[in-house]
Amino acid sequence: MSLEDVFSDRTSTRILLLLANNDVLTITQIARATNASRMFCKKKLKKLMDLGLVKEKQAGRVRMYLLNLENERAKLIKVFMEKWQGLRADEEGRKSR
């Protein structure tokens, strides 16, 4: 798996960021947050699941998605996203002074 496979497009990157910041999300929540259709998000989630980065959980009739923290690369993505957002917040704090 290459970085290009993981971060190949904006929607996939947004999905990973959402999942890094939330325990579980439904396809509807993901679609709303990314401003993409449910079908488009479902396609991107399937690719991320095939890469082992995302897991799907079933709760009754609802499917929920979460970062697969059993996967070392998914763990690294979570840490990277958290650090990136922290640096970004620091930069914005300095700009507002």
PDB file of N, CA and C in Angstrom:
ATOM      1  N   MET A   1       0.845  -1.168   0.000  1.00  0.00           N
ATOM      2  CA  MET A   1       0.000   0.000   0.000  1.00  0.00           C
ATOM      3  C   MET A   1       0.897   1.240   0.000  1.00  0.00           C
ATOM      4  N   SER A   2       0.570   2.178  -0.883  1.00  0.00           N
ATOM      5  CA  SER A   2       1.351   3.415  -0.960  1.00  0.00           C
ATOM      6  C   SER A   2       0.548   4.573  -0.362  1.00  0.00           C
ATOM      7  N   LEU A   3       1.240   5.665  -0.100  1.00  0.00           N
ATOM      8  CA  LEU A   3       0.555   6.864   0.390  1.00  0.00           C
ATOM      9  C   LEU A   3      -0.472   7.346  -0.621  1.00  0.00           C
ATOM     10  N   GLU A   4      -0.169   7.195  -1.900  1.00  0.00           N
ATOM     11  CA  GLU A   4      -1.107   7.609  -2.939  1.00  0.00           C
ATOM     12  C   GLU A   4      -2.394   6.796  -2.882  1.00  0.00           C
ATOM     13  N   ASP A   5      -2.286   5.524  -2.504  1.00  0.00           N
ATOM     14  CA  ASP A   5      -3.484   4.691  -2.349  1.00  0.00           C
ATOM     15  C   ASP A   5      -4.379   5.231  -1.245  1.00  0.00           C
ATOM     16  N   VAL A   6      -3.771   5.688  -0.169  1.00  0.00           N
ATOM     17  CA  VAL A   6      -4.513   6.130   1.008  1.00  0.00           C
ATOM     18  C   VAL A   6      -5.053   7.543   0.827  1.00  0.00           C
ATOM     19  N   PHE A   7      -4.200   8.458   0.399  1.00  0.00           N
ATOM     20  CA  PHE A   7      -4.573   9.870   0.286  1.00  0.00           C
ATOM     21  C   PHE A   7      -4.768  10.264  -1.177  1.00  0.00           C
ATOM     22  N   SER A   8      -5.440   9.409  -1.926  1.00  0.00           N
ATOM     23  CA  SER A   8      -5.559   9.611  -3.369  1.00  0.00           C
ATOM     24  C   SER A   8      -6.508  10.731  -3.752  1.00  0.00           C
ATOM     25  N   ASP A   9      -7.399  11.098  -2.864  1.00  0.00           N
ATOM     26  CA  ASP A   9      -8.350  12.155  -3.188  1.00  0.00           C
ATOM     27  C   ASP A   9      -8.831  12.834  -1.915  1.00  0.00           C
ATOM     28  N   ARG A  10      -9.457  13.981  -2.098  1.00  0.00           N
ATOM     29  CA  ARG A  10      -9.895  14.810  -0.977  1.00  0.00           C
ATOM     30  C   ARG A  10     -10.945  14.100  -0.115  1.00  0.00           C
ATOM     31  N   THR A  11     -11.877  13.396  -0.737  1.00  0.00           N
ATOM     32  CA  THR A  11     -12.938  12.742   0.039  1.00  0.00           C
ATOM     33  C   THR A  11     -12.379  11.653   0.932  1.00  0.00           C
ATOM     34  N   SER A  12     -11.489  10.839   0.418  1.00  0.00           N
ATOM     35  CA  SER A  12     -10.880   9.785   1.240  1.00  0.00           C
ATOM     36  C   SER A  12     -10.118  10.386   2.416  1.00  0.00           C
ATOM     37  N   THR A  13      -9.397  11.470   2.156  1.00  0.00           N
ATOM     38  CA  THR A  13      -8.651  12.137   3.222  1.00  0.00           C
ATOM     39  C   THR A  13      -9.605  12.709   4.263  1.00  0.00           C
ATOM     40  N   ARG A  14     -10.693  13.327   3.810  1.00  0.00           N
ATOM     41  CA  ARG A  14     -11.688  13.860   4.751  1.00  0.00           C
ATOM     42  C   ARG A  14     -12.322  12.752   5.588  1.00  0.00           C
ATOM     43  N   ILE A  15     -12.610  11.627   4.957  1.00  0.00           N
ATOM     44  CA  ILE A  15     -13.196  10.493   5.685  1.00  0.00           C
ATOM     45  C   ILE A  15     -12.234  10.023   6.774  1.00  0.00           C
ATOM     46  N   LEU A  16     -10.965   9.886   6.417  1.00  0.00           N
ATOM     47  CA  LEU A  16      -9.976   9.458   7.408  1.00  0.00           C
ATOM     48  C   LEU A  16      -9.875  10.462   8.553  1.00  0.00           C
ATOM     49  N   LEU A  17      -9.912  11.736   8.233  1.00  0.00           N
ATOM     50  CA  LEU A  17      -9.861  12.772   9.264  1.00  0.00           C
ATOM     51  C   LEU A  17     -11.088  12.689  10.170  1.00  0.00           C
ATOM     52  N   LEU A  18     -12.252  12.515   9.587  1.00  0.00           N
ATOM     53  CA  LEU A  18     -13.478  12.372  10.384  1.00  0.00           C
ATOM     54  C   LEU A  18     -13.392  11.176  11.322  1.00  0.00           C
ATOM     55  N   LEU A  19     -12.946  10.053  10.786  1.00  0.00           N
ATOM     56  CA  LEU A  19     -12.869   8.839  11.599  1.00  0.00           C
ATOM     57  C   LEU A  19     -11.769   8.922  12.651  1.00  0.00           C
ATOM     58  N   ALA A  20     -10.722   9.680  12.372  1.00  0.00           N
ATOM     59  CA  ALA A  20      -9.665   9.871  13.363  1.00  0.00           C
ATOM     60  C   ALA A  20     -10.173  10.707  14.537  1.00  0.00           C
ATOM     61  N   ASN A  21     -11.148  11.580  14.268  1.00  0.00           N
ATOM     62  CA  ASN A  21     -11.681  12.479  15.294  1.00  0.00           C
ATOM     63  C   ASN A  21     -12.956  11.971  15.962  1.00  0.00           C
ATOM     64  N   ASN A  22     -13.513  10.879  15.475  1.00  0.00           N
ATOM     65  CA  ASN A  22     -14.771  10.337  16.010  1.00  0.00           C
ATOM     66  C   ASN A  22     -14.641   8.831  16.191  1.00  0.00           C
ATOM     67  N   ASP A  23     -15.312   8.322  17.197  1.00  0.00           N
ATOM     68  CA  ASP A  23     -15.243   6.870  17.433  1.00  0.00           C
ATOM     69  C   ASP A  23     -15.893   6.094  16.298  1.00  0.00           C
ATOM     70  N   VAL A  24     -17.143   6.387  16.017  1.00  0.00           N
ATOM     71  CA  VAL A  24     -17.864   5.715  14.928  1.00  0.00           C
ATOM     72  C   VAL A  24     -18.781   6.729  14.250  1.00  0.00           C
ATOM     73  N   LEU A  25     -19.003   6.517  12.956  1.00  0.00           N
ATOM     74  CA  LEU A  25     -19.900   7.375  12.188  1.00  0.00           C
ATOM     75  C   LEU A  25     -20.713   6.526  11.222  1.00  0.00           C
ATOM     76  N   THR A  26     -21.922   6.964  10.954  1.00  0.00           N
ATOM     77  CA  THR A  26     -22.749   6.311   9.943  1.00  0.00           C
ATOM     78  C   THR A  26     -22.400   6.890   8.576  1.00  0.00           C
ATOM     79  N   ILE A  27     -22.860   6.224   7.539  1.00  0.00           N
ATOM     80  CA  ILE A  27     -22.619   6.721   6.182  1.00  0.00           C
ATOM     81  C   ILE A  27     -23.285   8.080   5.989  1.00  0.00           C
ATOM     82  N   THR A  28     -24.437   8.283   6.604  1.00  0.00           N
ATOM     83  CA  THR A  28     -25.137   9.569   6.493  1.00  0.00           C
ATOM     84  C   THR A  28     -24.321  10.684   7.127  1.00  0.00           C
ATOM     85  N   GLN A  29     -23.767  10.427   8.298  1.00  0.00           N
ATOM     86  CA  GLN A  29     -22.934  11.434   8.964  1.00  0.00           C
ATOM     87  C   GLN A  29     -21.692  11.762   8.132  1.00  0.00           C
ATOM     88  N   ILE A  30     -21.093  10.743   7.557  1.00  0.00           N
ATOM     89  CA  ILE A  30     -19.902  10.940   6.727  1.00  0.00           C
ATOM     90  C   ILE A  30     -20.248  11.732   5.476  1.00  0.00           C
ATOM     91  N   ALA A  31     -21.345  11.372   4.826  1.00  0.00           N
ATOM     92  CA  ALA A  31     -21.763  12.066   3.603  1.00  0.00           C
ATOM     93  C   ALA A  31     -22.052  13.538   3.885  1.00  0.00           C
ATOM     94  N   ARG A  32     -22.748  13.810   4.975  1.00  0.00           N
ATOM     95  CA  ARG A  32     -23.044  15.210   5.323  1.00  0.00           C
ATOM     96  C   ARG A  32     -21.770  16.003   5.601  1.00  0.00           C
ATOM     97  N   ALA A  33     -20.865  15.410   6.342  1.00  0.00           N
ATOM     98  CA  ALA A  33     -19.637  16.108   6.730  1.00  0.00           C
ATOM     99  C   ALA A  33     -18.698  16.347   5.543  1.00  0.00           C
ATOM    100  N   THR A  34     -18.759  15.486   4.551  1.00  0.00           N
ATOM    101  CA  THR A  34     -17.869  15.612   3.396  1.00  0.00           C
ATOM    102  C   THR A  34     -18.538  16.297   2.207  1.00  0.00           C
ATOM    103  N   ASN A  35     -19.837  16.582   2.326  1.00  0.00           N
ATOM    104  CA  ASN A  35     -20.612  17.157   1.216  1.00  0.00           C
ATOM    105  C   ASN A  35     -20.544  16.287  -0.032  1.00  0.00           C
ATOM    106  N   ALA A  36     -20.564  14.986   0.174  1.00  0.00           N
ATOM    107  CA  ALA A  36     -20.543  14.026  -0.930  1.00  0.00           C
ATOM    108  C   ALA A  36     -21.781  13.129  -0.806  1.00  0.00           C
ATOM    109  N   SER A  37     -22.122  12.465  -1.877  1.00  0.00           N
ATOM    110  CA  SER A  37     -23.286  11.570  -1.839  1.00  0.00           C
ATOM    111  C   SER A  37     -22.973  10.331  -1.010  1.00  0.00           C
ATOM    112  N   ARG A  38     -24.021   9.700  -0.525  1.00  0.00           N
ATOM    113  CA  ARG A  38     -23.842   8.461   0.243  1.00  0.00           C
ATOM    114  C   ARG A  38     -23.162   7.394  -0.606  1.00  0.00           C
ATOM    115  N   MET A  39     -23.561   7.280  -1.871  1.00  0.00           N
ATOM    116  CA  MET A  39     -22.971   6.257  -2.741  1.00  0.00           C
ATOM    117  C   MET A  39     -21.479   6.512  -2.981  1.00  0.00           C
ATOM    118  N   PHE A  40     -21.116   7.773  -3.163  1.00  0.00           N
ATOM    119  CA  PHE A  40     -19.709   8.113  -3.373  1.00  0.00           C
ATOM    120  C   PHE A  40     -18.902   7.790  -2.119  1.00  0.00           C
ATOM    121  N   CYS A  41     -19.449   8.139  -0.953  1.00  0.00           N
ATOM    122  CA  CYS A  41     -18.769   7.834   0.315  1.00  0.00           C
ATOM    123  C   CYS A  41     -18.659   6.333   0.522  1.00  0.00           C
ATOM    124  N   LYS A  42     -19.711   5.626   0.172  1.00  0.00           N
ATOM    125  CA  LYS A  42     -19.689   4.165   0.323  1.00  0.00           C
ATOM    126  C   LYS A  42     -18.561   3.558  -0.516  1.00  0.00           C
ATOM    127  N   LYS A  43     -18.385   4.077  -1.729  1.00  0.00           N
ATOM    128  CA  LYS A  43     -17.312   3.604  -2.613  1.00  0.00           C
ATOM    129  C   LYS A  43     -15.937   3.880  -1.987  1.00  0.00           C
ATOM    130  N   LYS A  44     -15.773   5.083  -1.444  1.00  0.00           N
ATOM    131  CA  LYS A  44     -14.494   5.444  -0.816  1.00  0.00           C
ATOM    132  C   LYS A  44     -14.247   4.610   0.444  1.00  0.00           C
ATOM    133  N   LEU A  45     -15.298   4.392   1.234  1.00  0.00           N
ATOM    134  CA  LEU A  45     -15.170   3.565   2.439  1.00  0.00           C
ATOM    135  C   LEU A  45     -14.797   2.138   2.081  1.00  0.00           C
ATOM    136  N   LYS A  46     -15.361   1.618   1.008  1.00  0.00           N
ATOM    137  CA  LYS A  46     -15.025   0.249   0.572  1.00  0.00           C
ATOM    138  C   LYS A  46     -13.536   0.163   0.255  1.00  0.00           C
ATOM    139  N   LYS A  47     -13.022   1.165  -0.448  1.00  0.00           N
ATOM    140  CA  LYS A  47     -11.592   1.176  -0.778  1.00  0.00           C
ATOM    141  C   LYS A  47     -10.752   1.225   0.496  1.00  0.00           C
ATOM    142  N   LEU A  48     -11.133   2.078   1.454  1.00  0.00           N
ATOM    143  CA  LEU A  48     -10.389   2.189   2.713  1.00  0.00           C
ATOM    144  C   LEU A  48     -10.493   0.908   3.541  1.00  0.00           C
ATOM    145  N   MET A  49     -11.637   0.216   3.458  1.00  0.00           N
ATOM    146  CA  MET A  49     -11.770  -1.083   4.142  1.00  0.00           C
ATOM    147  C   MET A  49     -10.896  -2.125   3.466  1.00  0.00           C
ATOM    148  N   ASP A  50     -10.861  -2.112   2.128  1.00  0.00           N
ATOM    149  CA  ASP A  50     -10.007  -3.054   1.400  1.00  0.00           C
ATOM    150  C   ASP A  50      -8.536  -2.858   1.758  1.00  0.00           C
ATOM    151  N   LEU A  51      -8.152  -1.615   2.076  1.00  0.00           N
ATOM    152  CA  LEU A  51      -6.781  -1.326   2.497  1.00  0.00           C
ATOM    153  C   LEU A  51      -6.546  -1.677   3.968  1.00  0.00           C
ATOM    154  N   GLY A  52      -7.625  -2.024   4.686  1.00  0.00           N
ATOM    155  CA  GLY A  52      -7.509  -2.414   6.088  1.00  0.00           C
ATOM    156  C   GLY A  52      -7.500  -1.247   7.061  1.00  0.00           C
ATOM    157  N   LEU A  53      -7.793  -0.037   6.567  1.00  0.00           N
ATOM    158  CA  LEU A  53      -7.721   1.146   7.409  1.00  0.00           C
ATOM    159  C   LEU A  53      -9.019   1.444   8.151  1.00  0.00           C
ATOM    160  N   VAL A  54     -10.124   0.983   7.603  1.00  0.00           N
ATOM    161  CA  VAL A  54     -11.450   1.257   8.163  1.00  0.00           C
ATOM    162  C   VAL A  54     -12.171  -0.062   8.384  1.00  0.00           C
ATOM    163  N   LYS A  55     -12.963  -0.101   9.460  1.00  0.00           N
ATOM    164  CA  LYS A  55     -13.796  -1.272   9.760  1.00  0.00           C
ATOM    165  C   LYS A  55     -15.259  -0.854   9.725  1.00  0.00           C
ATOM    166  N   GLU A  56     -16.093  -1.833   9.456  1.00  0.00           N
ATOM    167  CA  GLU A  56     -17.538  -1.607   9.459  1.00  0.00           C
ATOM    168  C   GLU A  56     -18.149  -2.423  10.593  1.00  0.00           C
ATOM    169  N   LYS A  57     -19.022  -1.765  11.361  1.00  0.00           N
ATOM    170  CA  LYS A  57     -19.754  -2.453  12.428  1.00  0.00           C
ATOM    171  C   LYS A  57     -21.241  -2.353  12.127  1.00  0.00           C
ATOM    172  N   GLN A  58     -21.950  -3.424  12.408  1.00  0.00           N
ATOM    173  CA  GLN A  58     -23.396  -3.429  12.208  1.00  0.00           C
ATOM    174  C   GLN A  58     -24.069  -3.308  13.567  1.00  0.00           C
ATOM    175  N   ALA A  59     -24.989  -2.349  13.682  1.00  0.00           N
ATOM    176  CA  ALA A  59     -25.786  -2.178  14.899  1.00  0.00           C
ATOM    177  C   ALA A  59     -27.240  -2.211  14.463  1.00  0.00           C
ATOM    178  N   GLY A  60     -27.812  -3.404  14.495  1.00  0.00           N
ATOM    179  CA  GLY A  60     -29.164  -3.557  13.958  1.00  0.00           C
ATOM    180  C   GLY A  60     -29.115  -3.375  12.454  1.00  0.00           C
ATOM    181  N   ARG A  61     -29.895  -2.426  11.963  1.00  0.00           N
ATOM    182  CA  ARG A  61     -29.915  -2.165  10.516  1.00  0.00           C
ATOM    183  C   ARG A  61     -28.907  -1.092  10.106  1.00  0.00           C
ATOM    184  N   VAL A  62     -28.266  -0.488  11.073  1.00  0.00           N
ATOM    185  CA  VAL A  62     -27.350   0.624  10.794  1.00  0.00           C
ATOM    186  C   VAL A  62     -25.912   0.114  10.708  1.00  0.00           C
ATOM    187  N   ARG A  63     -25.244   0.540   9.656  1.00  0.00           N
ATOM    188  CA  ARG A  63     -23.818   0.239   9.524  1.00  0.00           C
ATOM    189  C   ARG A  63     -23.039   1.446   9.999  1.00  0.00           C
ATOM    190  N   MET A  64     -22.035   1.165  10.804  1.00  0.00           N
ATOM    191  CA  MET A  64     -21.204   2.237  11.338  1.00  0.00           C
ATOM    192  C   MET A  64     -19.755   1.967  10.948  1.00  0.00           C
ATOM    193  N   TYR A  65     -19.023   3.049  10.762  1.00  0.00           N
ATOM    194  CA  TYR A  65     -17.651   2.954  10.289  1.00  0.00           C
ATOM    195  C   TYR A  65     -16.704   3.557  11.312  1.00  0.00           C
ATOM    196  N   LEU A  66     -15.544   2.931  11.447  1.00  0.00           N
ATOM    197  CA  LEU A  66     -14.547   3.403  12.384  1.00  0.00           C
ATOM    198  C   LEU A  66     -13.154   3.097  11.851  1.00  0.00           C
ATOM    199  N   LEU A  67     -12.204   3.860  12.327  1.00  0.00           N
ATOM    200  CA  LEU A  67     -10.814   3.613  11.967  1.00  0.00           C
ATOM    201  C   LEU A  67     -10.401   2.274  12.571  1.00  0.00           C
ATOM    202  N   ASN A  68      -9.724   1.450  11.804  1.00  0.00           N
ATOM    203  CA  ASN A  68      -9.284   0.136  12.266  1.00  0.00           C
ATOM    204  C   ASN A  68      -7.970   0.279  13.034  1.00  0.00           C
ATOM    205  N   LEU A  69      -8.079   0.513  14.316  1.00  0.00           N
ATOM    206  CA  LEU A  69      -6.879   0.761  15.116  1.00  0.00           C
ATOM    207  C   LEU A  69      -6.082  -0.503  15.424  1.00  0.00           C
ATOM    208  N   GLU A  70      -6.504  -1.630  14.885  1.00  0.00           N
ATOM    209  CA  GLU A  70      -5.692  -2.850  14.945  1.00  0.00           C
ATOM    210  C   GLU A  70      -4.634  -2.812  13.839  1.00  0.00           C
ATOM    211  N   ASN A  71      -4.826  -1.936  12.873  1.00  0.00           N
ATOM    212  CA  ASN A  71      -3.916  -1.778  11.750  1.00  0.00           C
ATOM    213  C   ASN A  71      -2.901  -0.687  12.094  1.00  0.00           C
ATOM    214  N   GLU A  72      -1.612  -1.013  12.004  1.00  0.00           N
ATOM    215  CA  GLU A  72      -0.558  -0.065  12.374  1.00  0.00           C
ATOM    216  C   GLU A  72      -0.606   1.208  11.538  1.00  0.00           C
ATOM    217  N   ARG A  73      -0.908   1.080  10.258  1.00  0.00           N
ATOM    218  CA  ARG A  73      -0.981   2.264   9.400  1.00  0.00           C
ATOM    219  C   ARG A  73      -2.158   3.155   9.805  1.00  0.00           C
ATOM    220  N   ALA A  74      -3.265   2.553  10.175  1.00  0.00           N
ATOM    221  CA  ALA A  74      -4.425   3.332  10.635  1.00  0.00           C
ATOM    222  C   ALA A  74      -4.079   4.075  11.920  1.00  0.00           C
ATOM    223  N   LYS A  75      -3.339   3.424  12.808  1.00  0.00           N
ATOM    224  CA  LYS A  75      -2.888   4.094  14.035  1.00  0.00           C
ATOM    225  C   LYS A  75      -2.011   5.293  13.701  1.00  0.00           C
ATOM    226  N   LEU A  76      -1.098   5.120  12.758  1.00  0.00           N
ATOM    227  CA  LEU A  76      -0.219   6.212  12.344  1.00  0.00           C
ATOM    228  C   LEU A  76      -1.014   7.364  11.729  1.00  0.00           C
ATOM    229  N   ILE A  77      -2.019   7.030  10.944  1.00  0.00           N
ATOM    230  CA  ILE A  77      -2.866   8.063  10.345  1.00  0.00           C
ATOM    231  C   ILE A  77      -3.568   8.860  11.431  1.00  0.00           C
ATOM    232  N   LYS A  78      -4.072   8.178  12.444  1.00  0.00           N
ATOM    233  CA  LYS A  78      -4.759   8.866  13.545  1.00  0.00           C
ATOM    234  C   LYS A  78      -3.801   9.829  14.257  1.00  0.00           C
ATOM    235  N   VAL A  79      -2.608   9.363  14.572  1.00  0.00           N
ATOM    236  CA  VAL A  79      -1.612  10.207  15.244  1.00  0.00           C
ATOM    237  C   VAL A  79      -1.230  11.386  14.345  1.00  0.00           C
ATOM    238  N   PHE A  80      -1.002  11.108  13.067  1.00  0.00           N
ATOM    239  CA  PHE A  80      -0.641  12.157  12.117  1.00  0.00           C
ATOM    240  C   PHE A  80      -1.728  13.223  12.044  1.00  0.00           C
ATOM    241  N   MET A  81      -2.983  12.796  11.918  1.00  0.00           N
ATOM    242  CA  MET A  81      -4.102  13.744  11.814  1.00  0.00           C
ATOM    243  C   MET A  81      -4.214  14.587  13.092  1.00  0.00           C
ATOM    244  N   GLU A  82      -4.054  13.964  14.238  1.00  0.00           N
ATOM    245  CA  GLU A  82      -4.141  14.695  15.509  1.00  0.00           C
ATOM    246  C   GLU A  82      -3.020  15.726  15.615  1.00  0.00           C
ATOM    247  N   LYS A  83      -1.808  15.335  15.269  1.00  0.00           N
ATOM    248  CA  LYS A  83      -0.671  16.256  15.333  1.00  0.00           C
ATOM    249  C   LYS A  83      -0.834  17.389  14.320  1.00  0.00           C
ATOM    250  N   TRP A  84      -1.275  17.058  13.116  1.00  0.00           N
ATOM    251  CA  TRP A  84      -1.474  18.060  12.069  1.00  0.00           C
ATOM    252  C   TRP A  84      -2.482  19.116  12.528  1.00  0.00           C
ATOM    253  N   GLN A  85      -3.590  18.664  13.109  1.00  0.00           N
ATOM    254  CA  GLN A  85      -4.608  19.594  13.586  1.00  0.00           C
ATOM    255  C   GLN A  85      -4.088  20.430  14.749  1.00  0.00           C
ATOM    256  N   GLY A  86      -3.272  19.848  15.602  1.00  0.00           N
ATOM    257  CA  GLY A  86      -2.678  20.589  16.708  1.00  0.00           C
ATOM    258  C   GLY A  86      -1.761  21.692  16.207  1.00  0.00           C
ATOM    259  N   LEU A  87      -0.935  21.381  15.215  1.00  0.00           N
ATOM    260  CA  LEU A  87      -0.043  22.384  14.634  1.00  0.00           C
ATOM    261  C   LEU A  87      -0.838  23.485  13.945  1.00  0.00           C
ATOM    262  N   ARG A  88      -1.885  23.077  13.269  1.00  0.00           N
ATOM    263  CA  ARG A  88      -2.732  24.052  12.573  1.00  0.00           C
ATOM    264  C   ARG A  88      -3.405  24.996  13.567  1.00  0.00           C
ATOM    265  N   ALA A  89      -3.866  24.462  14.681  1.00  0.00           N
ATOM    266  CA  ALA A  89      -4.492  25.289  15.721  1.00  0.00           C
ATOM    267  C   ALA A  89      -3.476  26.255  16.317  1.00  0.00           C
ATOM    268  N   ASP A  90      -2.255  25.776  16.516  1.00  0.00           N
ATOM    269  CA  ASP A  90      -1.186  26.643  17.034  1.00  0.00           C
ATOM    270  C   ASP A  90      -0.909  27.801  16.070  1.00  0.00           C
ATOM    271  N   GLU A  91      -0.836  27.487  14.779  1.00  0.00           N
ATOM    272  CA  GLU A  91      -0.585  28.522  13.767  1.00  0.00           C
ATOM    273  C   GLU A  91      -1.700  29.556  13.748  1.00  0.00           C
ATOM    274  N   GLU A  92      -2.938  29.088  13.819  1.00  0.00           N
ATOM    275  CA  GLU A  92      -4.074  30.007  13.804  1.00  0.00           C
ATOM    276  C   GLU A  92      -4.097  30.870  15.065  1.00  0.00           C
ATOM    277  N   GLY A  93      -3.677  30.305  16.190  1.00  0.00           N
ATOM    278  CA  GLY A  93      -3.595  31.056  17.431  1.00  0.00           C
ATOM    279  C   GLY A  93      -2.566  32.177  17.344  1.00  0.00           C
ATOM    280  N   ARG A  94      -1.444  31.872  16.693  1.00  0.00           N
ATOM    281  CA  ARG A  94      -0.405  32.891  16.525  1.00  0.00           C
ATOM    282  C   ARG A  94      -0.838  34.000  15.576  1.00  0.00           C
ATOM    283  N   LYS A  95      -1.605  33.649  14.560  1.00  0.00           N
ATOM    284  CA  LYS A  95      -2.074  34.640  13.588  1.00  0.00           C
ATOM    285  C   LYS A  95      -3.066  35.614  14.223  1.00  0.00           C
ATOM    286  N   SER A  96      -3.840  35.139  15.175  1.00  0.00           N
ATOM    287  CA  SER A  96      -4.880  35.992  15.769  1.00  0.00           C
ATOM    288  C   SER A  96      -4.326  36.931  16.835  1.00  0.00           C
ATOM    289  N   ARG A  97      -3.076  36.787  17.179  1.00  0.00           N
ATOM    290  CA  ARG A  97      -2.475  37.662  18.207  1.00  0.00           C
ATOM    291  C   ARG A  97      -2.125  39.009  17.647  1.00  0.00           C
TER     292      ARG A  97
END
